[in-house]
Amino acid sequence: MNLPEKIHHFIHSQQSKTIELLQRLVQEESIRGNESSAQAIVIEKCRELKLDLDIWEIERLNLQNHPFFRCDRSEFEGNPNVVATLKGSGGGRSMILNGHIDVVPEGDPKDWQGDPFSGRVSEGKLYGRGSTDMKGGNVALLLAIEAIISTGIKLKGDVIFQSVIEEESGGTGTLAALLRGYKADAAIIPEPTNMKLFPKQQGSMWFRIKVKGKSAHGGTRYEGINAIEKAMTVISSLRELENKRNEKIDDPLYQSIPIPVPINIGRIECGKWPSSVPDLAIIEGRVGVAPHETLEEVETDVEKWLKDLKEQDEWFEDYPVDLEWFGGRWQPGNLNRDHELMNTIKSAYKDIMKSEPIVEASPWGTDGGILSKGANIPVVVFGPGTTEVAHDSNEYIELEKVFQSAEIIAATLVSWCGIDT
C-alpha cells in the first residue's frame, strides 16, 4: 500500500470516531464568551495525539495598540486560545492550520428542527450550530494531522494547529497567536468553501450611522422630521454606493458571486413611542472590502459618499449623519492564484477527487487577512462546509466532505512540509 492509499485507508477507518468528536464539539455551545468547554475537547484530542500544546488566555493589554485589534470584549478569562504543534525533523516548510472554535448565536430555536446544538446525524449530514462554520473544518484539520502521525509519516516542516476564539467578531484569537510568535511558510483555513479553493478573501468592517430627525406629536407629524424616513434615504444611498463599488470589480474569481463586496444593513434602532415622530435613527451594518483594497481606502470612500447626502436632501446640510466605525474588522487577503501553495493544494485535490477544483474569491471575511497582512503568510481558505447554511437555522455539514477535505489537507502537508526519509 503506497502513502496516499495509507492516508485514505486510515481516514476512512476513523469515520465513527471522527463523527463522535464533531458531535461533541457541536454539542458545546461555544458562542462568544463560552468557548472553554469546546476548547477542552480540542485540548483532549491534541494530548491524545501527543502534540506540543500551548494554552493561554488572551490579555487585552497585549493587543489593544495593534492596528488590527478591534474588539469590544473587555476580558477573555476562562476561554483560552489553543495552539498544538506537530514538530518536524527540520529542513522543511512549515504550515499553520487555523480554525476558530467560536460560533454565532443560534437565533430563534423555533426555526430549528430539534435542538440547535444536538449534533444529530441524518442521511450523511451532521446538524447543529457551528457544524459547518467551522467545527467540521476543525475536525478535518485534526483528522489530517492524526493521519500523518498514525501512518508513520515524519514531516520535515512543523505543522501548527490553531484553535482560536473570537473569529466571528474580528479575529482577536488569531491576532493573539500571531503576536505570540506563531508564524509559518503558509496557512490553510478550513472555512465553509464547499470544497472550493479561495486564494482571495473579502475583508469587511462594521459601521454605525446616526441619522437625525426632529420630534413632534404623531397627530401633527408634519411639524416634525421623521428620522426613519431620513434613514430610508441613507439606506437607499448606500445601495447606490454598493452598486458603484461593485461595478469596478472585474476579477474573474468573482464571476459567480452576484455582489462581490456587499453593504449589508444588519440592524436599525429608532423611535420610543408610536405616537411620536422619532428624532434619531441608528443604522448598523457591514461593508465589504475587496482583496485589492485597504480598510482605510474603503473608510474614506464611504465617508465621502455620506458627506454628499446633502446633494440629495438639503436636510443633511444642517444635520449630516454621524458615521462611526466600530466592532469587527476583517483584513482582506489576496494570494496569487498561481502561488506555490495554491499549486500544491490543487494537485492534492486533483489526486484525491479526480477532478479540477473550483477556484473563487471568498464572499466573506476570514482570519486569513490577519496572517497575510500581518506576517506576509500565504493563505488558502479551503473547507468542507457550505456558506449557504452558515449562520442559518438547521445548519449542517456533509460528513463525507469532512473526510475528503482531511485527506486533501493531509496530502498537502506531505507535499508542502516534505517527508524525512
Short mmCIF file of C-alpha atoms in Angstrom, two decimals:
data_model
loop_
_atom_site.label_atom_id
_atom_site.label_comp_id
_atom_site.label_asym_id
_atom_site.label_seq_id
_atom_site.Cartn_x
_atom_site.Cartn_y
_atom_site.Cartn_z
CA MET A 1 0.00 0.00 0.00
CA ASN A 2 1.53 3.35 -1.06
CA LEU A 3 1.45 6.52 1.02
CA PRO A 4 -1.74 8.09 -0.42
CA GLU A 5 -3.54 4.77 -0.02
CA LYS A 6 -2.39 4.53 3.61
CA ILE A 7 -3.72 8.02 4.36
CA HIS A 8 -7.01 7.25 2.59
CA HIS A 9 -7.44 3.96 4.41
CA PHE A 10 -6.70 5.47 7.81
CA ILE A 11 -9.06 8.43 7.40
CA HIS A 12 -11.94 6.25 6.33
CA SER A 13 -11.25 3.77 9.12
CA GLN A 14 -11.79 6.62 11.60
CA GLN A 15 -15.24 7.70 10.45
CA SER A 16 -17.19 6.77 13.56
CA LYS A 17 -14.59 8.30 15.92
CA THR A 18 -14.45 11.45 13.81
CA ILE A 19 -18.24 11.85 13.81
CA GLU A 20 -18.27 11.37 17.58
CA LEU A 21 -15.62 14.08 18.01
CA LEU A 22 -17.56 16.50 15.81
CA GLN A 23 -20.78 15.73 17.69
CA ARG A 24 -19.13 16.50 21.00
CA LEU A 25 -17.79 19.82 19.69
CA VAL A 26 -21.13 20.89 18.23
CA GLN A 27 -22.91 19.99 21.47
CA GLU A 28 -20.78 22.55 23.31
CA GLU A 29 -22.44 25.95 22.84
CA SER A 30 -19.23 27.84 22.15
CA ILE A 31 -20.76 31.20 21.41
CA ARG A 32 -18.76 34.30 22.32
CA GLY A 33 -17.56 34.18 25.91
CA ASN A 34 -18.38 30.48 26.25
CA GLU A 35 -15.60 28.82 24.28
CA SER A 36 -13.86 26.98 27.12
CA SER A 37 -15.80 23.69 27.10
CA ALA A 38 -15.28 23.18 23.36
CA GLN A 39 -11.61 24.09 23.73
CA ALA A 40 -11.33 21.44 26.45
CA ILE A 41 -12.37 18.81 23.90
CA VAL A 42 -9.81 20.13 21.42
CA ILE A 43 -7.10 20.04 24.10
CA GLU A 44 -8.03 16.46 24.99
CA LYS A 45 -7.67 15.42 21.34
CA CYS A 46 -4.34 17.22 20.93
CA ARG A 47 -3.00 15.50 24.04
CA GLU A 48 -4.13 12.16 22.63
CA LEU A 49 -2.07 12.95 19.51
CA LYS A 50 0.90 13.94 21.71
CA LEU A 51 1.22 17.37 20.11
CA ASP A 52 3.18 20.17 21.79
CA LEU A 53 0.49 22.25 23.44
CA ASP A 54 0.34 25.96 24.19
CA ILE A 55 -2.80 27.05 26.07
CA TRP A 56 -3.20 30.64 27.16
CA GLU A 57 -5.76 33.29 27.97
CA ILE A 58 -5.63 36.40 25.82
CA GLU A 59 -4.77 39.64 27.58
CA ARG A 60 -6.30 42.73 26.04
CA LEU A 61 -3.36 44.92 27.10
CA ASN A 62 -1.04 42.92 24.85
CA LEU A 63 -3.20 43.56 21.78
CA GLN A 64 -5.11 46.80 22.11
CA ASN A 65 -2.47 49.01 20.47
CA HIS A 66 -2.17 46.81 17.37
CA PRO A 67 -3.83 48.36 14.29
CA PHE A 68 -5.69 45.10 13.55
CA PHE A 69 -7.27 44.94 17.01
CA ARG A 70 -10.92 45.94 17.16
CA CYS A 71 -12.78 44.08 19.88
CA ASP A 72 -15.35 45.29 22.40
CA ARG A 73 -14.80 42.29 24.66
CA SER A 74 -13.22 43.55 27.87
CA GLU A 75 -11.77 40.26 29.09
CA PHE A 76 -11.13 36.72 27.88
CA GLU A 77 -10.62 34.97 31.20
CA GLY A 78 -11.55 31.31 31.23
CA ASN A 79 -11.72 30.99 27.42
CA PRO A 80 -8.25 30.12 26.15
CA ASN A 81 -6.59 30.10 22.78
CA VAL A 82 -5.08 26.73 21.86
CA VAL A 83 -2.08 26.04 19.62
CA ALA A 84 -0.75 22.50 19.15
CA THR A 85 2.36 21.78 17.13
CA LEU A 86 3.46 18.63 15.32
CA LYS A 87 7.21 19.21 15.26
CA GLY A 88 9.05 18.38 12.08
CA SER A 89 12.54 16.94 11.86
CA GLY A 90 13.89 20.15 10.29
CA GLY A 91 14.69 21.46 6.85
CA GLY A 92 11.10 21.58 5.59
CA ARG A 93 8.50 24.28 5.16
CA SER A 94 6.01 24.91 7.94
CA MET A 95 2.23 25.14 7.78
CA ILE A 96 -0.39 26.78 10.00
CA LEU A 97 -3.76 25.04 10.13
CA ASN A 98 -6.04 27.70 11.57
CA GLY A 99 -9.59 27.14 12.77
CA HIS A 100 -11.91 29.11 15.04
CA ILE A 101 -13.90 27.47 17.82
CA ASP A 102 -16.42 30.28 18.41
CA VAL A 103 -19.83 30.14 16.74
CA VAL A 104 -22.56 32.71 16.19
CA PRO A 105 -25.71 32.54 18.35
CA GLU A 106 -28.33 30.02 17.28
CA GLY A 107 -31.13 32.53 16.71
CA ASP A 108 -34.74 31.53 17.35
CA PRO A 109 -34.79 27.86 18.48
CA LYS A 110 -38.27 27.54 16.94
CA ASP A 111 -36.69 27.84 13.49
CA TRP A 112 -34.67 24.69 14.12
CA GLN A 113 -35.83 21.12 13.60
CA GLY A 114 -34.72 19.99 17.04
CA ASP A 115 -32.04 21.25 19.41
CA PRO A 116 -29.72 23.79 17.71
CA PHE A 117 -26.77 22.10 19.44
CA SER A 118 -27.86 18.49 19.03
CA GLY A 119 -25.13 17.21 16.71
CA ARG A 120 -27.67 14.75 15.33
CA VAL A 121 -26.73 12.73 12.27
CA SER A 122 -29.21 12.08 9.48
CA GLU A 123 -28.67 10.93 5.89
CA GLY A 124 -24.95 11.64 5.92
CA LYS A 125 -25.25 15.08 7.48
CA LEU A 126 -24.46 16.30 10.98
CA TYR A 127 -26.68 19.12 12.23
CA GLY A 128 -26.10 21.89 14.75
CA ARG A 129 -24.81 25.41 15.16
CA GLY A 130 -21.14 25.51 14.21
CA SER A 131 -21.17 22.22 12.31
CA THR A 132 -20.31 23.93 9.02
CA ASP A 133 -18.84 27.17 10.43
CA MET A 134 -16.46 25.78 11.30
CA LYS A 135 -16.16 22.86 13.68
CA GLY A 136 -16.40 20.42 10.77
CA GLY A 137 -13.35 22.11 9.27
CA ASN A 138 -11.51 22.00 12.59
CA VAL A 139 -12.15 18.28 12.90
CA ALA A 140 -10.86 17.80 9.34
CA LEU A 141 -7.61 19.52 10.38
CA LEU A 142 -7.21 17.26 13.40
CA LEU A 143 -8.01 14.17 11.32
CA ALA A 144 -5.39 15.18 8.74
CA ILE A 145 -2.76 15.54 11.47
CA GLU A 146 -3.78 12.22 13.00
CA ALA A 147 -3.47 10.54 9.60
CA ILE A 148 0.10 11.86 9.26
CA ILE A 149 1.03 10.57 12.72
CA SER A 150 -0.75 7.21 12.56
CA THR A 151 0.64 6.23 9.16
CA GLY A 152 4.18 6.84 10.42
CA ILE A 153 4.95 9.82 8.18
CA LYS A 154 7.76 12.01 9.52
CA LEU A 155 7.43 15.53 8.19
CA LYS A 156 10.41 17.86 7.87
CA GLY A 157 8.44 21.04 8.49
CA ASP A 158 6.32 21.94 11.53
CA VAL A 159 2.53 21.76 11.43
CA ILE A 160 0.95 24.37 13.73
CA PHE A 161 -2.69 23.66 14.54
CA GLN A 162 -4.59 26.66 15.94
CA SER A 163 -7.98 26.58 17.64
CA VAL A 164 -8.73 30.24 18.24
CA ILE A 165 -11.51 32.24 19.83
CA GLU A 166 -13.13 35.49 18.65
CA GLU A 167 -13.06 35.00 14.88
CA GLU A 168 -16.72 35.86 14.46
CA SER A 169 -16.20 39.33 15.95
CA GLY A 170 -12.92 40.38 14.41
CA GLY A 171 -10.12 37.82 14.72
CA THR A 172 -8.67 38.57 18.15
CA GLY A 173 -7.67 34.92 18.71
CA THR A 174 -5.64 34.67 15.52
CA LEU A 175 -4.05 38.07 16.14
CA ALA A 176 -3.06 36.92 19.64
CA ALA A 177 -1.47 33.75 18.22
CA LEU A 178 0.44 35.79 15.64
CA LEU A 179 1.75 38.21 18.26
CA ARG A 180 2.72 35.23 20.44
CA GLY A 181 5.16 34.31 17.69
CA TYR A 182 3.29 31.69 15.66
CA LYS A 183 4.26 32.17 12.03
CA ALA A 184 4.77 29.74 9.17
CA ASP A 185 5.58 29.46 5.48
CA ALA A 186 1.90 29.00 4.61
CA ALA A 187 -1.55 28.59 6.14
CA ILE A 188 -4.80 26.77 5.38
CA ILE A 189 -8.10 27.90 6.94
CA PRO A 190 -10.98 25.39 6.57
CA GLU A 191 -13.89 27.84 6.46
CA PRO A 192 -17.02 26.58 4.64
CA THR A 193 -15.98 26.89 0.98
CA ASN A 194 -17.90 23.79 -0.17
CA MET A 195 -14.56 22.28 -1.20
CA LYS A 196 -13.65 25.27 -3.39
CA LEU A 197 -10.26 26.97 -3.11
CA PHE A 198 -10.27 30.63 -2.08
CA PRO A 199 -6.90 32.35 -2.62
CA LYS A 200 -8.59 35.74 -2.17
CA GLN A 201 -10.77 36.78 0.74
CA GLN A 202 -13.08 39.71 1.12
CA GLY A 203 -12.42 41.94 4.11
CA SER A 204 -15.14 43.77 5.99
CA MET A 205 -15.90 46.42 8.60
CA TRP A 206 -18.84 47.23 10.83
CA PHE A 207 -20.34 50.71 10.77
CA ARG A 208 -22.87 52.70 12.79
CA ILE A 209 -24.71 55.67 11.28
CA LYS A 210 -26.77 58.05 13.40
CA VAL A 211 -29.45 59.91 11.43
CA LYS A 212 -31.06 62.98 12.98
CA GLY A 213 -34.73 63.94 12.73
CA LYS A 214 -36.99 66.35 14.62
CA SER A 215 -39.52 65.11 17.15
CA ALA A 216 -43.18 66.06 17.13
CA HIS A 217 -46.55 64.69 18.16
CA GLY A 218 -47.79 61.96 15.85
CA GLY A 219 -51.06 63.82 15.37
CA THR A 220 -49.14 66.70 13.81
CA ARG A 221 -46.35 64.69 12.28
CA TYR A 222 -45.93 67.37 9.60
CA GLU A 223 -44.36 69.57 12.30
CA GLY A 224 -41.52 67.11 12.72
CA ILE A 225 -38.90 65.38 10.58
CA ASN A 226 -39.16 61.60 10.78
CA ALA A 227 -35.73 60.04 11.38
CA ILE A 228 -36.99 56.73 9.96
CA GLU A 229 -37.77 58.37 6.65
CA LYS A 230 -34.38 60.09 6.59
CA ALA A 231 -32.76 56.74 7.41
CA MET A 232 -34.52 55.28 4.36
CA THR A 233 -32.81 57.95 2.26
CA VAL A 234 -29.46 56.96 3.77
CA ILE A 235 -30.07 53.26 3.10
CA SER A 236 -31.11 53.98 -0.49
CA SER A 237 -27.92 55.99 -0.95
CA LEU A 238 -25.82 53.14 0.45
CA ARG A 239 -27.38 50.82 -2.12
CA GLU A 240 -26.21 53.23 -4.82
CA LEU A 241 -22.72 53.17 -3.34
CA GLU A 242 -22.77 49.37 -3.27
CA ASN A 243 -23.63 49.29 -6.98
CA LYS A 244 -20.92 51.82 -7.78
CA ARG A 245 -18.24 49.93 -5.85
CA ASN A 246 -19.12 46.57 -7.37
CA GLU A 247 -19.19 47.88 -10.93
CA LYS A 248 -15.42 48.44 -10.59
CA ILE A 249 -14.64 44.81 -9.75
CA ASP A 250 -13.62 42.73 -12.76
CA ASP A 251 -11.64 39.97 -11.04
CA PRO A 252 -12.61 36.66 -12.74
CA LEU A 253 -12.65 34.93 -9.37
CA TYR A 254 -15.79 36.95 -8.55
CA GLN A 255 -17.66 35.97 -11.73
CA SER A 256 -20.11 33.68 -9.95
CA ILE A 257 -20.66 35.98 -6.96
CA PRO A 258 -23.59 38.37 -7.55
CA ILE A 259 -22.34 41.08 -5.18
CA PRO A 260 -18.57 40.76 -4.54
CA VAL A 261 -18.40 43.44 -1.81
CA PRO A 262 -21.87 44.00 -0.31
CA ILE A 263 -23.01 46.74 2.02
CA ASN A 264 -25.34 44.99 4.43
CA ILE A 265 -27.81 46.73 6.74
CA GLY A 266 -27.89 44.45 9.76
CA ARG A 267 -29.67 46.45 12.45
CA ILE A 268 -31.89 49.53 12.82
CA GLU A 269 -32.95 51.18 16.05
CA CYS A 270 -35.44 54.05 16.04
CA GLY A 271 -38.30 55.55 17.99
CA LYS A 272 -39.55 55.34 21.56
CA TRP A 273 -43.29 55.85 21.19
CA PRO A 274 -45.87 55.04 18.48
CA SER A 275 -47.48 58.47 18.72
CA SER A 276 -44.25 60.43 18.43
CA VAL A 277 -42.19 61.39 15.39
CA PRO A 278 -38.76 59.83 16.04
CA ASP A 279 -35.82 62.22 16.15
CA LEU A 280 -32.99 59.69 15.88
CA ALA A 281 -32.38 56.55 13.84
CA ILE A 282 -29.35 54.31 14.27
CA ILE A 283 -28.28 52.09 11.40
CA GLU A 284 -25.66 49.37 11.89
CA GLY A 285 -24.19 47.27 9.14
CA ARG A 286 -21.21 45.80 7.36
CA VAL A 287 -19.28 46.96 4.32
CA GLY A 288 -17.24 44.53 2.24
CA VAL A 289 -13.62 45.24 1.33
CA ALA A 290 -12.24 43.84 -1.94
CA PRO A 291 -8.97 41.82 -1.84
CA HIS A 292 -7.07 44.62 -3.59
CA GLU A 293 -8.35 47.34 -1.22
CA THR A 294 -7.32 48.51 2.21
CA LEU A 295 -9.75 49.14 5.03
CA GLU A 296 -8.64 52.77 5.14
CA GLU A 297 -9.47 53.27 1.45
CA VAL A 298 -12.97 51.94 1.97
CA GLU A 299 -13.49 54.08 5.07
CA THR A 300 -12.65 57.16 3.01
CA ASP A 301 -14.94 56.02 0.20
CA VAL A 302 -17.94 55.60 2.50
CA GLU A 303 -17.26 58.79 4.46
CA LYS A 304 -17.08 60.90 1.29
CA TRP A 305 -20.25 59.35 -0.08
CA LEU A 306 -22.24 60.10 3.07
CA LYS A 307 -20.99 63.69 3.15
CA ASP A 308 -22.54 64.14 -0.28
CA LEU A 309 -26.02 63.23 1.02
CA LYS A 310 -26.72 66.96 1.22
CA GLU A 311 -26.80 66.99 -2.59
CA GLN A 312 -29.80 64.63 -2.46
CA ASP A 313 -31.60 66.16 0.53
CA GLU A 314 -30.90 69.59 1.98
CA TRP A 315 -31.80 68.31 5.47
CA PHE A 316 -28.35 66.71 5.60
CA GLU A 317 -26.71 70.11 5.01
CA ASP A 318 -27.57 71.20 8.55
CA TYR A 319 -27.82 67.71 10.05
CA PRO A 320 -25.13 65.50 8.49
CA VAL A 321 -25.11 61.87 9.52
CA ASP A 322 -22.71 60.73 12.23
CA LEU A 323 -20.62 57.78 10.96
CA GLU A 324 -18.74 55.54 13.38
CA TRP A 325 -16.57 52.52 12.60
CA PHE A 326 -16.94 50.04 15.43
CA GLY A 327 -16.60 46.38 16.34
CA GLY A 328 -15.35 43.74 13.95
CA ARG A 329 -12.81 44.41 11.21
CA TRP A 330 -11.54 41.69 8.91
CA GLN A 331 -8.48 42.31 6.76
CA PRO A 332 -8.79 41.19 3.11
CA GLY A 333 -6.50 38.54 1.65
CA ASN A 334 -5.04 38.49 -1.85
CA LEU A 335 -2.93 35.49 -2.88
CA ASN A 336 -1.85 34.98 -6.47
CA ARG A 337 -3.82 32.04 -7.86
CA ASP A 338 -0.56 30.61 -9.27
CA HIS A 339 1.27 30.73 -5.93
CA GLU A 340 3.10 27.52 -5.00
CA LEU A 341 0.72 26.94 -2.09
CA MET A 342 -2.22 27.04 -4.49
CA ASN A 343 -0.48 24.67 -6.88
CA THR A 344 0.28 22.26 -4.03
CA ILE A 345 -3.27 22.06 -2.70
CA LYS A 346 -4.72 21.94 -6.24
CA SER A 347 -2.52 18.96 -7.03
CA ALA A 348 -3.63 17.17 -3.85
CA TYR A 349 -7.26 17.93 -4.66
CA LYS A 350 -6.97 16.52 -8.20
CA ASP A 351 -5.23 13.35 -7.00
CA ILE A 352 -7.94 12.63 -4.45
CA MET A 353 -11.13 13.99 -6.05
CA LYS A 354 -10.16 13.05 -9.64
CA SER A 355 -11.36 16.45 -10.86
CA GLU A 356 -10.21 20.05 -11.10
CA PRO A 357 -11.01 22.21 -8.04
CA ILE A 358 -13.16 25.30 -8.40
CA VAL A 359 -11.16 28.41 -7.58
CA GLU A 360 -13.06 31.51 -6.43
CA ALA A 361 -12.74 34.55 -4.19
CA SER A 362 -14.42 34.32 -0.80
CA PRO A 363 -17.66 36.29 -0.34
CA TRP A 364 -16.89 36.88 3.33
CA GLY A 365 -14.03 37.72 5.66
CA THR A 366 -11.77 35.26 7.45
CA ASP A 367 -8.78 35.35 9.78
CA GLY A 368 -6.61 34.84 6.70
CA GLY A 369 -6.11 38.58 6.24
CA ILE A 370 -4.54 38.84 9.69
CA LEU A 371 -1.96 36.22 8.74
CA SER A 372 -1.26 37.54 5.24
CA LYS A 373 -1.34 41.27 6.05
CA GLY A 374 0.21 40.89 9.49
CA ALA A 375 3.05 38.46 8.70
CA ASN A 376 3.12 38.01 4.91
CA ILE A 377 1.97 34.40 5.26
CA PRO A 378 0.36 32.96 2.09
CA VAL A 379 -3.15 31.75 2.93
CA VAL A 380 -5.63 29.50 1.15
CA VAL A 381 -9.15 29.09 2.50
CA PHE A 382 -10.48 25.59 1.85
CA GLY A 383 -13.02 23.61 3.83
CA PRO A 384 -15.86 21.10 3.79
CA GLY A 385 -18.82 23.22 4.89
CA THR A 386 -21.19 25.29 2.75
CA THR A 387 -21.70 29.04 3.03
CA GLU A 388 -25.43 28.74 2.38
CA VAL A 389 -26.11 27.13 5.76
CA ALA A 390 -23.52 29.02 7.83
CA HIS A 391 -25.21 31.26 10.42
CA ASP A 392 -28.60 29.85 9.34
CA SER A 393 -31.08 27.69 11.24
CA ASN A 394 -30.70 23.93 10.74
CA GLU A 395 -27.00 24.37 9.94
CA TYR A 396 -25.38 21.10 8.86
CA ILE A 397 -22.29 19.64 7.27
CA GLU A 398 -21.95 16.72 4.86
CA LEU A 399 -19.76 14.21 6.66
CA GLU A 400 -18.17 12.72 3.55
CA LYS A 401 -16.74 16.15 2.73
CA VAL A 402 -15.11 16.29 6.17
CA PHE A 403 -13.24 13.08 5.33
CA GLN A 404 -12.39 14.22 1.81
CA SER A 405 -11.03 17.58 2.96
CA ALA A 406 -8.96 15.88 5.68
CA GLU A 407 -7.39 13.65 3.04
CA ILE A 408 -6.63 16.61 0.77
CA ILE A 409 -5.11 18.60 3.64
CA ALA A 410 -3.00 15.62 4.73
CA ALA A 411 -1.69 15.20 1.18
CA THR A 412 -0.94 18.93 1.03
CA LEU A 413 1.05 18.70 4.28
CA VAL A 414 3.13 15.83 2.87
CA SER A 415 3.99 17.81 -0.27
CA TRP A 416 4.47 21.18 1.40
CA CYS A 417 6.37 20.18 4.55
CA GLY A 418 8.37 17.36 2.98
CA ILE A 419 9.00 13.85 4.27
CA ASP A 420 12.01 12.82 6.31
CA THR A 421 13.11 9.55 4.76
#
